[in-house]
Amino acid sequence: MHPISLDLQEQIQTMISKSKSNISSFAFGNLYLFRKKYDFKISISETTLITAGIDGKGRTFFSIFGELPPKEKIDELLEKYKFWKGISEEQAKTLNATEDRDNFEYLYLRTDLAELPGKNFQKKRNLVNAFIKAHPHRETKILDKNTIKDAMLVLNEWGKRADYDAAKEGLELHEVLGFSGLVFYVDGNPVGYCQGEVLADGESFAVHFEKALDKYKGVYQYINQEFAKTIPENIIYINREQDLGDEGLRQAKLTYRPFGFVKLFSIKVSTKAT
């Protein structure tokens, strides 16, 4: 196992692109930007990526992307790290694995988020419309080298919470990581931004970061809809990643009526692979 570095970007992205994966957790940008938070280490071959680290609950863990190694190797990893997480549905078919609900990734239809149709989205539409009415002088710009400084102003005012460090580096490496995004303005001042990337399946876009100034009521709902409108029509799903067991975040994600989930599974050391 060795640290994740930008030198491995092409190798990891090539392997993941061959898999046609829609799992945001294994996108290179996510692995790299959260390498410090989770103390990620990796081992990579042409067909298998193994990551290891320490999760938010202080547990050592490993994950395997791509082809599974021999059972002896898996048992060795379980003995060392005690916890196997990030198991895909395909992998879980041959393993005695348990659903890891806290790490399910939320999938939404792009058209639902862009259009907010029907009664189920009435409250969201109301918030968007209220934001538009309250702030007639709005502007949206592409997140690029010319507007990153404005997104950084938003992030710094948002504050050093949760994923601040990863989000800051995500802006600094925006072009290097191949991200895309938007910056939103009210009266000429930046009030929010969002940033993400197309996943390997070519049908999903993962929103990695979405930050805004809370004093603008309805700004998050506005950003969510406006960004969805700009995503190419060949993208079917928007992956808004996990709730990590945060009940408030879970309820917020559910109010957007997910189409489904990228289900992930786990195995603890007492339940080894069969």
CSV table of C-alpha atoms in Angstrom, one decimal:
chain,number,residue,atom,x,y,z
A,1,MET,CA,0.0,0.0,0.0
A,2,HIS,CA,1.2,3.5,-0.8
A,3,PRO,CA,-0.2,7.1,-0.7
A,4,ILE,CA,-2.4,8.4,-3.5
A,5,SER,CA,-0.7,10.9,-5.7
A,6,LEU,CA,-1.6,12.9,-8.8
A,7,ASP,CA,1.0,10.8,-10.6
A,8,LEU,CA,-1.5,7.9,-10.4
A,9,GLN,CA,-4.5,9.8,-11.8
A,10,GLU,CA,-4.2,8.5,-15.4
A,11,GLN,CA,-3.7,4.9,-14.3
A,12,ILE,CA,-6.6,5.0,-11.9
A,13,GLN,CA,-9.0,6.8,-14.2
A,14,THR,CA,-8.1,4.4,-17.1
A,15,MET,CA,-9.0,1.4,-14.9
A,16,ILE,CA,-12.2,2.9,-13.6
A,17,SER,CA,-13.3,4.0,-17.1
A,18,LYS,CA,-13.0,0.5,-18.3
A,19,SER,CA,-15.4,-0.7,-15.6
A,20,LYS,CA,-18.3,1.7,-16.6
A,21,SER,CA,-18.8,2.3,-12.9
A,22,ASN,CA,-21.4,4.8,-11.5
A,23,ILE,CA,-19.9,4.7,-8.0
A,24,SER,CA,-18.8,8.2,-7.0
A,25,SER,CA,-16.8,7.0,-4.0
A,26,PHE,CA,-14.2,5.5,-6.3
A,27,ALA,CA,-13.8,8.4,-8.7
A,28,PHE,CA,-10.2,9.6,-8.6
A,29,GLY,CA,-11.2,13.1,-7.5
A,30,ASN,CA,-13.0,11.7,-4.4
A,31,LEU,CA,-10.1,9.4,-3.5
A,32,TYR,CA,-7.5,12.1,-3.9
A,33,LEU,CA,-9.3,15.0,-2.2
A,34,PHE,CA,-10.2,12.9,0.8
A,35,ARG,CA,-6.9,11.1,1.1
A,36,LYS,CA,-5.9,13.1,4.2
A,37,LYS,CA,-9.2,12.9,5.9
A,38,TYR,CA,-9.4,9.1,5.6
A,39,ASP,CA,-5.6,8.5,5.5
A,40,PHE,CA,-6.1,6.6,2.2
A,41,LYS,CA,-3.4,4.2,1.0
A,42,ILE,CA,-3.8,2.3,-2.3
A,43,SER,CA,-2.6,-0.7,-4.2
A,44,ILE,CA,-3.4,-0.8,-7.9
A,45,SER,CA,-3.1,-3.2,-10.8
A,46,GLU,CA,-4.7,-3.2,-14.3
A,47,THR,CA,-7.9,-4.8,-13.0
A,48,THR,CA,-8.0,-4.1,-9.2
A,49,LEU,CA,-7.8,-1.1,-7.0
A,50,ILE,CA,-7.5,-1.7,-3.2
A,51,THR,CA,-7.8,1.3,-0.9
A,52,ALA,CA,-7.3,1.3,2.9
A,53,GLY,CA,-7.8,3.9,5.5
A,54,ILE,CA,-9.6,5.0,8.7
A,55,ASP,CA,-13.3,6.0,8.5
A,56,GLY,CA,-15.2,8.7,10.3
A,57,LYS,CA,-15.9,6.3,13.2
A,58,GLY,CA,-12.2,5.6,13.7
A,59,ARG,CA,-12.4,2.1,12.1
A,60,THR,CA,-9.6,0.8,9.9
A,61,PHE,CA,-11.1,-0.4,6.6
A,62,PHE,CA,-10.3,-1.4,3.1
A,63,SER,CA,-12.2,-1.4,-0.2
A,64,ILE,CA,-11.8,-3.2,-3.5
A,65,PHE,CA,-12.7,-1.8,-6.8
A,66,GLY,CA,-12.7,-3.9,-10.0
A,67,GLU,CA,-11.9,-7.6,-10.0
A,68,LEU,CA,-11.8,-9.4,-6.6
A,69,PRO,CA,-8.4,-10.9,-5.6
A,70,PRO,CA,-8.2,-14.5,-4.5
A,71,LYS,CA,-10.0,-15.4,-1.2
A,72,GLU,CA,-6.7,-15.8,0.6
A,73,LYS,CA,-5.9,-12.1,-0.2
A,74,ILE,CA,-9.3,-11.0,1.0
A,75,ASP,CA,-9.0,-12.9,4.2
A,76,GLU,CA,-5.6,-11.4,4.8
A,77,LEU,CA,-7.0,-7.9,4.3
A,78,LEU,CA,-9.9,-8.7,6.7
A,79,GLU,CA,-7.5,-9.9,9.3
A,80,LYS,CA,-5.4,-6.7,9.0
A,81,TYR,CA,-8.1,-4.0,8.5
A,82,LYS,CA,-11.2,-5.7,10.2
A,83,PHE,CA,-13.7,-4.0,8.0
A,84,TRP,CA,-14.4,-4.2,4.2
A,85,LYS,CA,-16.6,-1.4,2.9
A,86,GLY,CA,-17.6,0.0,-0.4
A,87,ILE,CA,-18.6,-3.4,-1.8
A,88,SER,CA,-20.7,-3.0,-5.0
A,89,GLU,CA,-23.9,-4.8,-5.7
A,90,GLU,CA,-22.1,-7.0,-8.3
A,91,GLN,CA,-19.4,-8.0,-5.8
A,92,ALA,CA,-22.0,-8.6,-3.1
A,93,LYS,CA,-23.6,-11.4,-5.1
A,94,THR,CA,-20.7,-13.7,-4.3
A,95,LEU,CA,-20.1,-12.5,-0.7
A,96,ASN,CA,-21.8,-12.7,2.6
A,97,ALA,CA,-22.1,-8.9,2.8
A,98,THR,CA,-24.5,-6.6,4.6
A,99,GLU,CA,-26.2,-3.4,3.1
A,100,ASP,CA,-24.3,-0.3,4.2
A,101,ARG,CA,-27.2,2.2,4.2
A,102,ASP,CA,-25.1,5.1,5.4
A,103,ASN,CA,-23.0,4.9,2.3
A,104,PHE,CA,-25.7,4.4,-0.3
A,105,GLU,CA,-25.2,7.0,-3.0
A,106,TYR,CA,-28.4,8.9,-4.0
A,107,LEU,CA,-29.4,8.8,-7.6
A,108,TYR,CA,-31.8,11.3,-9.1
A,109,LEU,CA,-33.2,11.7,-12.6
A,110,ARG,CA,-31.5,14.7,-14.1
A,111,THR,CA,-34.9,15.8,-15.6
A,112,ASP,CA,-36.5,15.7,-12.1
A,113,LEU,CA,-33.9,18.0,-10.6
A,114,ALA,CA,-34.0,20.3,-13.6
A,115,GLU,CA,-37.8,20.5,-13.9
A,116,LEU,CA,-39.0,19.9,-10.3
A,117,PRO,CA,-42.3,18.5,-11.7
A,118,GLY,CA,-45.6,17.8,-9.9
A,119,LYS,CA,-46.8,18.0,-6.4
A,120,ASN,CA,-43.9,16.2,-4.9
A,121,PHE,CA,-41.6,19.1,-5.7
A,122,GLN,CA,-44.0,22.0,-4.9
A,123,LYS,CA,-42.1,23.1,-1.8
A,124,LYS,CA,-38.8,23.1,-3.8
A,125,ARG,CA,-40.4,25.2,-6.6
A,126,ASN,CA,-41.7,27.6,-4.0
A,127,LEU,CA,-38.3,28.1,-2.6
A,128,VAL,CA,-36.7,28.6,-6.0
A,129,ASN,CA,-39.4,31.0,-7.1
A,130,ALA,CA,-39.0,33.0,-3.8
A,131,PHE,CA,-35.2,33.2,-4.3
A,132,ILE,CA,-35.7,34.4,-7.9
A,133,LYS,CA,-38.3,37.0,-6.9
A,134,ALA,CA,-36.1,38.3,-4.0
A,135,HIS,CA,-33.0,38.5,-6.2
A,136,PRO,CA,-33.8,39.7,-9.7
A,137,HIS,CA,-30.2,40.6,-10.4
A,138,ARG,CA,-28.7,37.2,-10.8
A,139,GLU,CA,-25.9,35.8,-12.9
A,140,THR,CA,-24.4,32.3,-13.4
A,141,LYS,CA,-20.8,31.7,-14.7
A,142,ILE,CA,-18.8,28.7,-15.6
A,143,LEU,CA,-16.5,27.6,-12.8
A,144,ASP,CA,-13.0,28.0,-14.4
A,145,LYS,CA,-9.7,29.7,-13.7
A,146,ASN,CA,-11.4,33.1,-14.0
A,147,THR,CA,-14.1,32.4,-11.4
A,148,ILE,CA,-12.4,30.0,-9.0
A,149,LYS,CA,-11.5,32.9,-6.8
A,150,ASP,CA,-15.2,33.8,-6.4
A,151,ALA,CA,-16.1,30.2,-5.5
A,152,MET,CA,-13.2,30.3,-2.9
A,153,LEU,CA,-14.8,33.5,-1.4
A,154,VAL,CA,-18.1,31.5,-1.0
A,155,LEU,CA,-16.3,28.5,0.5
A,156,ASN,CA,-14.3,30.7,3.0
A,157,GLU,CA,-17.5,32.4,4.2
A,158,TRP,CA,-19.3,29.1,4.4
A,159,GLY,CA,-16.6,28.2,6.9
A,160,LYS,CA,-14.2,25.5,7.9
A,161,ARG,CA,-16.7,22.8,8.4
A,162,ALA,CA,-16.9,19.2,7.5
A,163,ASP,CA,-15.2,18.8,4.0
A,164,TYR,CA,-13.7,22.3,3.9
A,165,ASP,CA,-10.2,21.1,3.2
A,166,ALA,CA,-11.2,18.8,0.4
A,167,ALA,CA,-13.5,21.4,-1.1
A,168,LYS,CA,-10.7,24.0,-1.1
A,169,GLU,CA,-8.2,21.6,-2.8
A,170,GLY,CA,-11.0,20.7,-5.2
A,171,LEU,CA,-11.2,24.3,-6.3
A,172,GLU,CA,-7.4,24.6,-6.5
A,173,LEU,CA,-7.2,21.5,-8.7
A,174,HIS,CA,-10.4,22.0,-10.6
A,175,GLU,CA,-8.9,21.7,-14.1
A,176,VAL,CA,-6.3,19.1,-13.1
A,177,LEU,CA,-9.1,16.8,-11.8
A,178,GLY,CA,-11.3,17.4,-14.8
A,179,PHE,CA,-14.2,18.8,-12.8
A,180,SER,CA,-16.9,21.1,-14.1
A,181,GLY,CA,-19.2,23.4,-12.3
A,182,LEU,CA,-20.9,26.8,-11.9
A,183,VAL,CA,-20.6,29.9,-9.8
A,184,PHE,CA,-23.8,31.8,-8.8
A,185,TYR,CA,-24.0,35.6,-8.2
A,186,VAL,CA,-26.5,38.0,-6.7
A,187,ASP,CA,-26.0,41.7,-7.3
A,188,GLY,CA,-22.6,40.9,-8.6
A,189,ASN,CA,-21.5,39.1,-5.5
A,190,PRO,CA,-20.8,35.3,-5.4
A,191,VAL,CA,-23.3,33.4,-3.3
A,192,GLY,CA,-22.8,29.8,-4.2
A,193,TYR,CA,-21.1,27.3,-6.4
A,194,CYS,CA,-21.2,23.6,-7.3
A,195,GLN,CA,-18.7,21.2,-8.7
A,196,GLY,CA,-18.5,17.6,-9.9
A,197,GLU,CA,-17.7,15.3,-12.7
A,198,VAL,CA,-19.2,12.7,-15.2
A,199,LEU,CA,-18.7,9.2,-13.8
A,200,ALA,CA,-17.3,6.3,-15.8
A,201,ASP,CA,-20.7,4.9,-16.8
A,202,GLY,CA,-21.2,8.0,-18.9
A,203,GLU,CA,-24.8,8.3,-17.7
A,204,SER,CA,-24.2,9.8,-14.3
A,205,PHE,CA,-22.9,13.1,-13.0
A,206,ALA,CA,-21.6,13.2,-9.4
A,207,VAL,CA,-21.9,16.4,-7.5
A,208,HIS,CA,-18.9,16.4,-5.2
A,209,PHE,CA,-19.3,19.9,-3.7
A,210,GLU,CA,-22.1,22.3,-3.4
A,211,LYS,CA,-21.6,25.4,-1.2
A,212,ALA,CA,-23.7,28.5,-0.7
A,213,LEU,CA,-24.3,31.3,1.8
A,214,ASP,CA,-27.2,30.3,4.1
A,215,LYS,CA,-28.4,33.9,4.5
A,216,TYR,CA,-29.9,33.7,1.0
A,217,LYS,CA,-33.1,31.7,1.5
A,218,GLY,CA,-33.7,29.2,-1.3
A,219,VAL,CA,-30.2,29.5,-2.7
A,220,TYR,CA,-29.4,25.7,-2.4
A,221,GLN,CA,-32.6,24.8,-4.1
A,222,TYR,CA,-31.9,27.4,-6.9
A,223,ILE,CA,-28.4,26.1,-7.4
A,224,ASN,CA,-29.5,22.5,-7.5
A,225,GLN,CA,-32.1,23.2,-10.2
A,226,GLU,CA,-30.0,25.5,-12.3
A,227,PHE,CA,-27.0,23.2,-12.3
A,228,ALA,CA,-29.2,20.3,-13.3
A,229,LYS,CA,-30.5,22.4,-16.3
A,230,THR,CA,-26.9,22.8,-17.6
A,231,ILE,CA,-25.9,19.1,-17.4
A,232,PRO,CA,-25.9,17.6,-20.9
A,233,GLU,CA,-29.0,15.7,-21.9
A,234,ASN,CA,-27.1,12.4,-22.4
A,235,ILE,CA,-26.6,12.3,-18.6
A,236,ILE,CA,-29.6,10.4,-17.1
A,237,TYR,CA,-28.7,10.5,-13.4
A,238,ILE,CA,-27.3,12.9,-10.9
A,239,ASN,CA,-25.4,11.2,-8.1
A,240,ARG,CA,-25.5,13.3,-5.0
A,241,GLU,CA,-23.4,10.8,-2.9
A,242,GLN,CA,-24.0,9.5,0.6
A,243,ASP,CA,-25.6,10.9,3.7
A,244,LEU,CA,-23.1,9.1,6.0
A,245,GLY,CA,-25.8,8.4,8.5
A,246,ASP,CA,-26.5,12.0,9.2
A,247,GLU,CA,-30.3,12.0,9.8
A,248,GLY,CA,-30.8,15.7,8.8
A,249,LEU,CA,-28.8,15.2,5.6
A,250,ARG,CA,-30.7,12.0,4.9
A,251,GLN,CA,-34.1,13.7,5.2
A,252,ALA,CA,-32.9,16.5,3.0
A,253,LYS,CA,-31.7,14.1,0.3
A,254,LEU,CA,-35.0,12.2,0.5
A,255,THR,CA,-37.1,15.3,-0.1
A,256,TYR,CA,-35.7,15.4,-3.6
A,257,ARG,CA,-37.3,12.0,-4.3
A,258,PRO,CA,-34.3,9.9,-5.4
A,259,PHE,CA,-34.9,7.6,-8.4
A,260,GLY,CA,-32.8,5.0,-6.6
A,261,PHE,CA,-29.5,4.3,-5.0
A,262,VAL,CA,-26.0,3.1,-5.8
A,263,LYS,CA,-26.1,0.4,-3.1
A,264,LEU,CA,-22.9,-0.4,-1.3
A,265,PHE,CA,-22.3,-3.2,1.1
A,266,SER,CA,-19.8,-4.1,3.9
A,267,ILE,CA,-18.3,-7.1,5.7
A,268,LYS,CA,-16.9,-7.1,9.2
A,269,VAL,CA,-14.0,-9.3,10.3
A,270,SER,CA,-16.4,-11.8,11.9
A,271,THR,CA,-18.1,-12.4,8.5
A,272,LYS,CA,-15.4,-13.4,6.0
A,273,ALA,CA,-15.8,-13.9,2.3
A,274,THR,CA,-17.2,-17.3,1.2
